[in-house]
Amino acid sequence: MSGQARNIAASMTAYADPVPSGDADATLVPFAGYLAMSARDPAQPAHWRHSVLEAGCEKVAHGERGTVALVPGGAAGRTGEVAPGLSMTVQVVRPGEVTSAHRHAFWHLYVVAQGQGRAHVACDLSRSSRAGSSTLRQSDYVVARGDVFYVPPWASHWLDNPHADDALVLYVVQNLPQLAGLGTLLREAPDGSLDHVFRRTSASVEGTGSAGE
């Protein structure tokens, strides 16, 4: 056994013996155990064939904000991350469809994989509740296959596909898992209030069980 392996094994042993704290909901862990808790499995490569992505999108109902997510196998897949702190989804905007405007705390990076359409991004430039009124700057992009566009955090955004026959297909990268891990995943509800998104448990009285995009 290598020195590094021995250190990890010792750390895991230390982690198995927490220090009593006297409280059921609070634990003291030896420092070596804390380091072991912080370790993560090494990332593994993954490959999604285009034919598989196409077939998957045909089998799954198209939600307004996404159809499928690219999730690797193993432990990484349990968090929905395609890479540390990031997720990747495929969004299909059907012919004639206009998605609802929405905004949230994470950003998007869109790559147009198929079709043509329009992307609308509206940013509030006031950045101050004392301004009295919002100062909005809206960007309207005509997008086609191969185009890339970025949606900043809290920018309202929506898509429309004016074509009668061809779907608009986009690959979308976002830092949603990063914010979920920090406990700062927020999105605006239809009534303008803010939803703090977290996994619902039997003890939860607030929140939502779905992050949404």
PDB file of C-alpha atoms in Angstrom:
ATOM      1  CA  MET A   1       0.000   0.000   0.000  1.00  0.00           C
ATOM      2  CA  SER A   2       1.366   3.410  -0.983  1.00  0.00           C
ATOM      3  CA  GLY A   3       1.877   6.187   1.537  1.00  0.00           C
ATOM      4  CA  GLN A   4      -1.035   8.131   0.036  1.00  0.00           C
ATOM      5  CA  ALA A   5      -3.313   5.101   0.255  1.00  0.00           C
ATOM      6  CA  ARG A   6      -2.320   4.561   3.890  1.00  0.00           C
ATOM      7  CA  ASN A   7      -3.106   8.196   4.667  1.00  0.00           C
ATOM      8  CA  ILE A   8      -6.537   7.908   3.058  1.00  0.00           C
ATOM      9  CA  ALA A   9      -7.256   4.680   4.911  1.00  0.00           C
ATOM     10  CA  ALA A  10      -6.222   6.282   8.194  1.00  0.00           C
ATOM     11  CA  SER A  11      -8.416   9.282   7.448  1.00  0.00           C
ATOM     12  CA  MET A  12     -11.408   7.084   6.762  1.00  0.00           C
ATOM     13  CA  THR A  13     -10.798   5.231  10.030  1.00  0.00           C
ATOM     14  CA  ALA A  14     -10.714   8.548  11.855  1.00  0.00           C
ATOM     15  CA  TYR A  15     -13.936   9.587  10.151  1.00  0.00           C
ATOM     16  CA  ALA A  16     -15.604   6.417  11.401  1.00  0.00           C
ATOM     17  CA  ASP A  17     -15.069   7.548  15.000  1.00  0.00           C
ATOM     18  CA  PRO A  18     -16.708  10.973  15.408  1.00  0.00           C
ATOM     19  CA  VAL A  19     -16.137  12.928  18.601  1.00  0.00           C
ATOM     20  CA  PRO A  20     -19.285  13.012  20.796  1.00  0.00           C
ATOM     21  CA  SER A  21     -20.769  16.497  20.891  1.00  0.00           C
ATOM     22  CA  GLY A  22     -23.816  15.917  23.047  1.00  0.00           C
ATOM     23  CA  ASP A  23     -26.233  17.037  20.318  1.00  0.00           C
ATOM     24  CA  ALA A  24     -28.090  14.725  17.958  1.00  0.00           C
ATOM     25  CA  ASP A  25     -27.907  17.177  15.047  1.00  0.00           C
ATOM     26  CA  ALA A  26     -24.277  18.260  15.476  1.00  0.00           C
ATOM     27  CA  THR A  27     -21.109  16.198  15.194  1.00  0.00           C
ATOM     28  CA  LEU A  28     -17.411  16.829  15.694  1.00  0.00           C
ATOM     29  CA  VAL A  29     -15.157  14.947  13.289  1.00  0.00           C
ATOM     30  CA  PRO A  30     -11.371  14.608  13.679  1.00  0.00           C
ATOM     31  CA  PHE A  31      -9.502  16.767  11.189  1.00  0.00           C
ATOM     32  CA  ALA A  32      -8.160  13.773   9.267  1.00  0.00           C
ATOM     33  CA  GLY A  33     -11.708  12.519   8.911  1.00  0.00           C
ATOM     34  CA  TYR A  34     -12.831  15.915   7.665  1.00  0.00           C
ATOM     35  CA  LEU A  35     -10.167  15.741   4.952  1.00  0.00           C
ATOM     36  CA  ALA A  36     -11.420  12.296   3.962  1.00  0.00           C
ATOM     37  CA  MET A  37     -14.970  13.624   3.723  1.00  0.00           C
ATOM     38  CA  SER A  38     -13.733  16.341   1.358  1.00  0.00           C
ATOM     39  CA  ALA A  39     -12.155  13.872  -1.073  1.00  0.00           C
ATOM     40  CA  ARG A  40     -14.028  13.120  -4.285  1.00  0.00           C
ATOM     41  CA  ASP A  41     -13.813  10.306  -6.776  1.00  0.00           C
ATOM     42  CA  PRO A  42     -11.665  11.201  -9.784  1.00  0.00           C
ATOM     43  CA  ALA A  43     -13.612  12.399 -12.806  1.00  0.00           C
ATOM     44  CA  GLN A  44     -14.083   9.885 -15.604  1.00  0.00           C
ATOM     45  CA  PRO A  45     -14.449  10.586 -19.326  1.00  0.00           C
ATOM     46  CA  ALA A  46     -17.857  10.222 -20.933  1.00  0.00           C
ATOM     47  CA  HIS A  47     -19.118  10.219 -24.516  1.00  0.00           C
ATOM     48  CA  TRP A  48     -22.625  10.923 -25.798  1.00  0.00           C
ATOM     49  CA  ARG A  49     -23.068  10.025 -29.460  1.00  0.00           C
ATOM     50  CA  HIS A  50     -25.134  12.401 -31.559  1.00  0.00           C
ATOM     51  CA  SER A  51     -27.385   9.535 -32.616  1.00  0.00           C
ATOM     52  CA  VAL A  52     -28.098   8.741 -28.949  1.00  0.00           C
ATOM     53  CA  LEU A  53     -28.927  12.373 -28.204  1.00  0.00           C
ATOM     54  CA  GLU A  54     -31.308  12.482 -31.157  1.00  0.00           C
ATOM     55  CA  ALA A  55     -33.007   9.232 -30.185  1.00  0.00           C
ATOM     56  CA  GLY A  56     -33.310  10.335 -26.570  1.00  0.00           C
ATOM     57  CA  CYS A  57     -34.968  13.590 -27.539  1.00  0.00           C
ATOM     58  CA  GLU A  58     -37.477  11.683 -29.666  1.00  0.00           C
ATOM     59  CA  LYS A  59     -38.434   9.399 -26.773  1.00  0.00           C
ATOM     60  CA  VAL A  60     -38.826  12.058 -24.074  1.00  0.00           C
ATOM     61  CA  ALA A  61     -41.521  14.722 -23.917  1.00  0.00           C
ATOM     62  CA  HIS A  62     -40.208  18.201 -24.656  1.00  0.00           C
ATOM     63  CA  GLY A  63     -40.520  20.406 -21.604  1.00  0.00           C
ATOM     64  CA  GLU A  64     -40.572  24.144 -22.129  1.00  0.00           C
ATOM     65  CA  ARG A  65     -37.133  24.515 -20.543  1.00  0.00           C
ATOM     66  CA  GLY A  66     -35.464  21.268 -21.537  1.00  0.00           C
ATOM     67  CA  THR A  67     -35.801  17.726 -22.846  1.00  0.00           C
ATOM     68  CA  VAL A  68     -32.852  15.668 -21.565  1.00  0.00           C
ATOM     69  CA  ALA A  69     -29.735  16.203 -19.447  1.00  0.00           C
ATOM     70  CA  LEU A  70     -26.318  14.737 -20.176  1.00  0.00           C
ATOM     71  CA  VAL A  71     -25.384  12.829 -17.016  1.00  0.00           C
ATOM     72  CA  PRO A  72     -22.250  10.667 -16.723  1.00  0.00           C
ATOM     73  CA  GLY A  73     -22.263   7.278 -15.059  1.00  0.00           C
ATOM     74  CA  GLY A  74     -20.989   6.597 -11.559  1.00  0.00           C
ATOM     75  CA  ALA A  75     -21.103   8.868  -8.536  1.00  0.00           C
ATOM     76  CA  ALA A  76     -20.958  12.052 -10.626  1.00  0.00           C
ATOM     77  CA  GLY A  77     -24.318  11.224 -12.156  1.00  0.00           C
ATOM     78  CA  ARG A  78     -26.078  11.409  -8.813  1.00  0.00           C
ATOM     79  CA  THR A  79     -25.682  15.183  -8.743  1.00  0.00           C
ATOM     80  CA  GLY A  80     -26.772  15.811 -12.335  1.00  0.00           C
ATOM     81  CA  GLU A  81     -23.387  17.366 -13.115  1.00  0.00           C
ATOM     82  CA  VAL A  82     -21.696  16.889 -16.459  1.00  0.00           C
ATOM     83  CA  ALA A  83     -18.544  18.477 -14.984  1.00  0.00           C
ATOM     84  CA  PRO A  84     -17.864  19.816 -11.476  1.00  0.00           C
ATOM     85  CA  GLY A  85     -20.434  22.530 -10.756  1.00  0.00           C
ATOM     86  CA  LEU A  86     -21.921  22.413 -14.264  1.00  0.00           C
ATOM     87  CA  SER A  87     -24.806  20.666 -15.978  1.00  0.00           C
ATOM     88  CA  MET A  88     -25.607  20.270 -19.663  1.00  0.00           C
ATOM     89  CA  THR A  89     -29.037  19.824 -21.177  1.00  0.00           C
ATOM     90  CA  VAL A  90     -30.684  19.613 -24.575  1.00  0.00           C
ATOM     91  CA  GLN A  91     -33.605  21.942 -25.222  1.00  0.00           C
ATOM     92  CA  VAL A  92     -35.975  21.432 -28.137  1.00  0.00           C
ATOM     93  CA  VAL A  93     -38.200  24.341 -29.175  1.00  0.00           C
ATOM     94  CA  ARG A  94     -40.893  22.928 -31.410  1.00  0.00           C
ATOM     95  CA  PRO A  95     -42.021  24.618 -34.650  1.00  0.00           C
ATOM     96  CA  GLY A  96     -44.143  27.666 -33.863  1.00  0.00           C
ATOM     97  CA  GLU A  97     -43.383  27.507 -30.118  1.00  0.00           C
ATOM     98  CA  VAL A  98     -42.527  30.519 -27.945  1.00  0.00           C
ATOM     99  CA  THR A  99     -41.215  29.696 -24.469  1.00  0.00           C
ATOM    100  CA  SER A 100     -42.208  31.692 -21.393  1.00  0.00           C
ATOM    101  CA  ALA A 101     -39.859  34.399 -20.162  1.00  0.00           C
ATOM    102  CA  HIS A 102     -38.183  33.453 -16.895  1.00  0.00           C
ATOM    103  CA  ARG A 103     -35.082  34.235 -14.858  1.00  0.00           C
ATOM    104  CA  HIS A 104     -32.946  32.682 -12.147  1.00  0.00           C
ATOM    105  CA  ALA A 105     -29.658  32.937 -10.279  1.00  0.00           C
ATOM    106  CA  PHE A 106     -27.577  30.740 -12.599  1.00  0.00           C
ATOM    107  CA  TRP A 107     -26.244  31.526 -16.063  1.00  0.00           C
ATOM    108  CA  HIS A 108     -26.739  29.670 -19.361  1.00  0.00           C
ATOM    109  CA  LEU A 109     -24.409  29.165 -22.303  1.00  0.00           C
ATOM    110  CA  TYR A 110     -26.386  28.063 -25.369  1.00  0.00           C
ATOM    111  CA  VAL A 111     -25.031  26.340 -28.486  1.00  0.00           C
ATOM    112  CA  VAL A 112     -27.481  26.024 -31.378  1.00  0.00           C
ATOM    113  CA  ALA A 113     -27.270  22.448 -32.654  1.00  0.00           C
ATOM    114  CA  GLN A 114     -30.087  22.472 -35.205  1.00  0.00           C
ATOM    115  CA  GLY A 115     -32.569  24.830 -36.806  1.00  0.00           C
ATOM    116  CA  GLN A 116     -33.088  28.568 -36.627  1.00  0.00           C
ATOM    117  CA  GLY A 117     -35.004  30.857 -34.318  1.00  0.00           C
ATOM    118  CA  ARG A 118     -34.797  33.855 -32.035  1.00  0.00           C
ATOM    119  CA  ALA A 119     -33.379  34.286 -28.544  1.00  0.00           C
ATOM    120  CA  HIS A 120     -34.427  37.170 -26.315  1.00  0.00           C
ATOM    121  CA  VAL A 121     -32.401  38.268 -23.278  1.00  0.00           C
ATOM    122  CA  ALA A 122     -33.445  41.189 -21.044  1.00  0.00           C
ATOM    123  CA  CYS A 123     -31.039  42.456 -18.365  1.00  0.00           C
ATOM    124  CA  ASP A 124     -31.945  44.834 -15.535  1.00  0.00           C
ATOM    125  CA  LEU A 125     -29.174  47.441 -15.556  1.00  0.00           C
ATOM    126  CA  SER A 126     -30.392  49.452 -12.551  1.00  0.00           C
ATOM    127  CA  ARG A 127     -28.930  47.018  -9.984  1.00  0.00           C
ATOM    128  CA  SER A 128     -30.558  49.033  -7.223  1.00  0.00           C
ATOM    129  CA  SER A 129     -33.918  48.822  -5.489  1.00  0.00           C
ATOM    130  CA  ARG A 130     -33.633  52.574  -4.809  1.00  0.00           C
ATOM    131  CA  ALA A 131     -33.730  53.438  -8.493  1.00  0.00           C
ATOM    132  CA  GLY A 132     -37.519  53.488  -8.423  1.00  0.00           C
ATOM    133  CA  SER A 133     -37.868  51.803 -11.796  1.00  0.00           C
ATOM    134  CA  SER A 134     -35.956  49.150 -13.688  1.00  0.00           C
ATOM    135  CA  THR A 135     -33.611  49.992 -16.517  1.00  0.00           C
ATOM    136  CA  LEU A 136     -33.942  47.105 -18.937  1.00  0.00           C
ATOM    137  CA  ARG A 137     -31.769  46.365 -21.920  1.00  0.00           C
ATOM    138  CA  GLN A 138     -33.173  43.697 -24.206  1.00  0.00           C
ATOM    139  CA  SER A 139     -31.072  41.854 -26.752  1.00  0.00           C
ATOM    140  CA  ASP A 140     -32.847  40.001 -29.547  1.00  0.00           C
ATOM    141  CA  TYR A 141     -30.738  37.526 -31.475  1.00  0.00           C
ATOM    142  CA  VAL A 142     -31.526  35.664 -34.676  1.00  0.00           C
ATOM    143  CA  VAL A 143     -29.777  32.347 -34.078  1.00  0.00           C
ATOM    144  CA  ALA A 144     -28.881  29.449 -36.348  1.00  0.00           C
ATOM    145  CA  ARG A 145     -26.902  26.225 -36.201  1.00  0.00           C
ATOM    146  CA  GLY A 146     -23.408  26.798 -34.804  1.00  0.00           C
ATOM    147  CA  ASP A 147     -24.284  30.049 -33.011  1.00  0.00           C
ATOM    148  CA  VAL A 148     -23.476  30.527 -29.330  1.00  0.00           C
ATOM    149  CA  PHE A 149     -25.111  32.971 -26.919  1.00  0.00           C
ATOM    150  CA  TYR A 150     -24.823  33.672 -23.200  1.00  0.00           C
ATOM    151  CA  VAL A 151     -27.568  34.472 -20.682  1.00  0.00           C
ATOM    152  CA  PRO A 152     -26.226  36.145 -17.493  1.00  0.00           C
ATOM    153  CA  PRO A 153     -27.611  35.358 -14.032  1.00  0.00           C
ATOM    154  CA  TRP A 154     -30.994  37.008 -13.370  1.00  0.00           C
ATOM    155  CA  ALA A 155     -31.468  37.969 -17.020  1.00  0.00           C
ATOM    156  CA  SER A 156     -34.998  37.278 -18.233  1.00  0.00           C
ATOM    157  CA  HIS A 157     -34.853  35.065 -21.319  1.00  0.00           C
ATOM    158  CA  TRP A 158     -37.105  33.231 -23.737  1.00  0.00           C
ATOM    159  CA  LEU A 159     -36.896  31.541 -27.132  1.00  0.00           C
ATOM    160  CA  ASP A 160     -39.133  31.396 -30.138  1.00  0.00           C
ATOM    161  CA  ASN A 161     -39.151  29.219 -33.212  1.00  0.00           C
ATOM    162  CA  PRO A 162     -41.163  30.923 -35.966  1.00  0.00           C
ATOM    163  CA  HIS A 163     -40.668  28.120 -38.460  1.00  0.00           C
ATOM    164  CA  ALA A 164     -43.458  25.731 -39.354  1.00  0.00           C
ATOM    165  CA  ASP A 165     -41.435  22.575 -39.951  1.00  0.00           C
ATOM    166  CA  ASP A 166     -38.027  22.501 -38.244  1.00  0.00           C
ATOM    167  CA  ALA A 167     -37.353  22.248 -34.516  1.00  0.00           C
ATOM    168  CA  LEU A 168     -34.834  24.551 -32.852  1.00  0.00           C
ATOM    169  CA  VAL A 169     -32.420  22.350 -30.882  1.00  0.00           C
ATOM    170  CA  LEU A 170     -29.947  23.801 -28.393  1.00  0.00           C
ATOM    171  CA  TYR A 171     -27.228  22.384 -26.161  1.00  0.00           C
ATOM    172  CA  VAL A 172     -27.213  24.300 -22.885  1.00  0.00           C
ATOM    173  CA  VAL A 173     -24.499  24.522 -20.215  1.00  0.00           C
ATOM    174  CA  GLN A 174     -25.289  26.125 -16.846  1.00  0.00           C
ATOM    175  CA  ASN A 175     -23.848  26.418 -13.324  1.00  0.00           C
ATOM    176  CA  LEU A 176     -27.070  25.260 -11.654  1.00  0.00           C
ATOM    177  CA  PRO A 177     -25.335  22.442  -9.699  1.00  0.00           C
ATOM    178  CA  GLN A 178     -22.780  24.890  -8.326  1.00  0.00           C
ATOM    179  CA  LEU A 179     -25.488  27.087  -6.823  1.00  0.00           C
ATOM    180  CA  ALA A 180     -27.430  24.064  -5.591  1.00  0.00           C
ATOM    181  CA  GLY A 181     -24.334  22.878  -3.745  1.00  0.00           C
ATOM    182  CA  LEU A 182     -23.895  26.304  -2.149  1.00  0.00           C
ATOM    183  CA  GLY A 183     -27.553  26.484  -1.147  1.00  0.00           C
ATOM    184  CA  THR A 184     -28.069  29.632  -3.235  1.00  0.00           C
ATOM    185  CA  LEU A 185     -30.213  28.249  -6.066  1.00  0.00           C
ATOM    186  CA  LEU A 186     -32.982  30.804  -6.600  1.00  0.00           C
ATOM    187  CA  ARG A 187     -35.490  31.370  -9.381  1.00  0.00           C
ATOM    188  CA  GLU A 188     -38.310  33.819  -9.932  1.00  0.00           C
ATOM    189  CA  ALA A 189     -41.823  32.383  -9.661  1.00  0.00           C
ATOM    190  CA  PRO A 190     -44.562  33.440 -12.108  1.00  0.00           C
ATOM    191  CA  ASP A 191     -45.980  35.834  -9.488  1.00  0.00           C
ATOM    192  CA  GLY A 192     -42.629  37.616  -9.157  1.00  0.00           C
ATOM    193  CA  SER A 193     -41.669  36.078  -5.815  1.00  0.00           C
ATOM    194  CA  LEU A 194     -38.403  34.197  -5.349  1.00  0.00           C
ATOM    195  CA  ASP A 195     -38.289  30.432  -4.904  1.00  0.00           C
ATOM    196  CA  HIS A 196     -35.369  29.014  -2.927  1.00  0.00           C
ATOM    197  CA  VAL A 197     -34.865  25.641  -4.570  1.00  0.00           C
ATOM    198  CA  PHE A 198     -33.842  22.617  -2.530  1.00  0.00           C
ATOM    199  CA  ARG A 199     -34.717  18.944  -2.225  1.00  0.00           C
ATOM    200  CA  ARG A 200     -37.954  18.483  -0.343  1.00  0.00           C
ATOM    201  CA  THR A 201     -37.875  16.159   2.669  1.00  0.00           C
ATOM    202  CA  SER A 202     -40.595  15.043   5.059  1.00  0.00           C
ATOM    203  CA  ALA A 203     -39.480  17.788   7.450  1.00  0.00           C
ATOM    204  CA  SER A 204     -39.493  20.536   4.817  1.00  0.00           C
ATOM    205  CA  VAL A 205     -42.266  23.089   4.810  1.00  0.00           C
ATOM    206  CA  GLU A 206     -40.898  25.285   2.040  1.00  0.00           C
ATOM    207  CA  GLY A 207     -38.979  24.971  -1.181  1.00  0.00           C
ATOM    208  CA  THR A 208     -39.424  22.909  -4.262  1.00  0.00           C
ATOM    209  CA  GLY A 209     -38.186  19.525  -5.317  1.00  0.00           C
ATOM    210  CA  SER A 210     -37.181  20.549  -8.836  1.00  0.00           C
ATOM    211  CA  ALA A 211     -34.512  23.013  -9.838  1.00  0.00           C
ATOM    212  CA  GLY A 212     -36.060  23.964 -13.168  1.00  0.00           C
ATOM    213  CA  GLU A 213     -34.211  25.902 -15.827  1.00  0.00           C
TER     214      GLU A 213
END
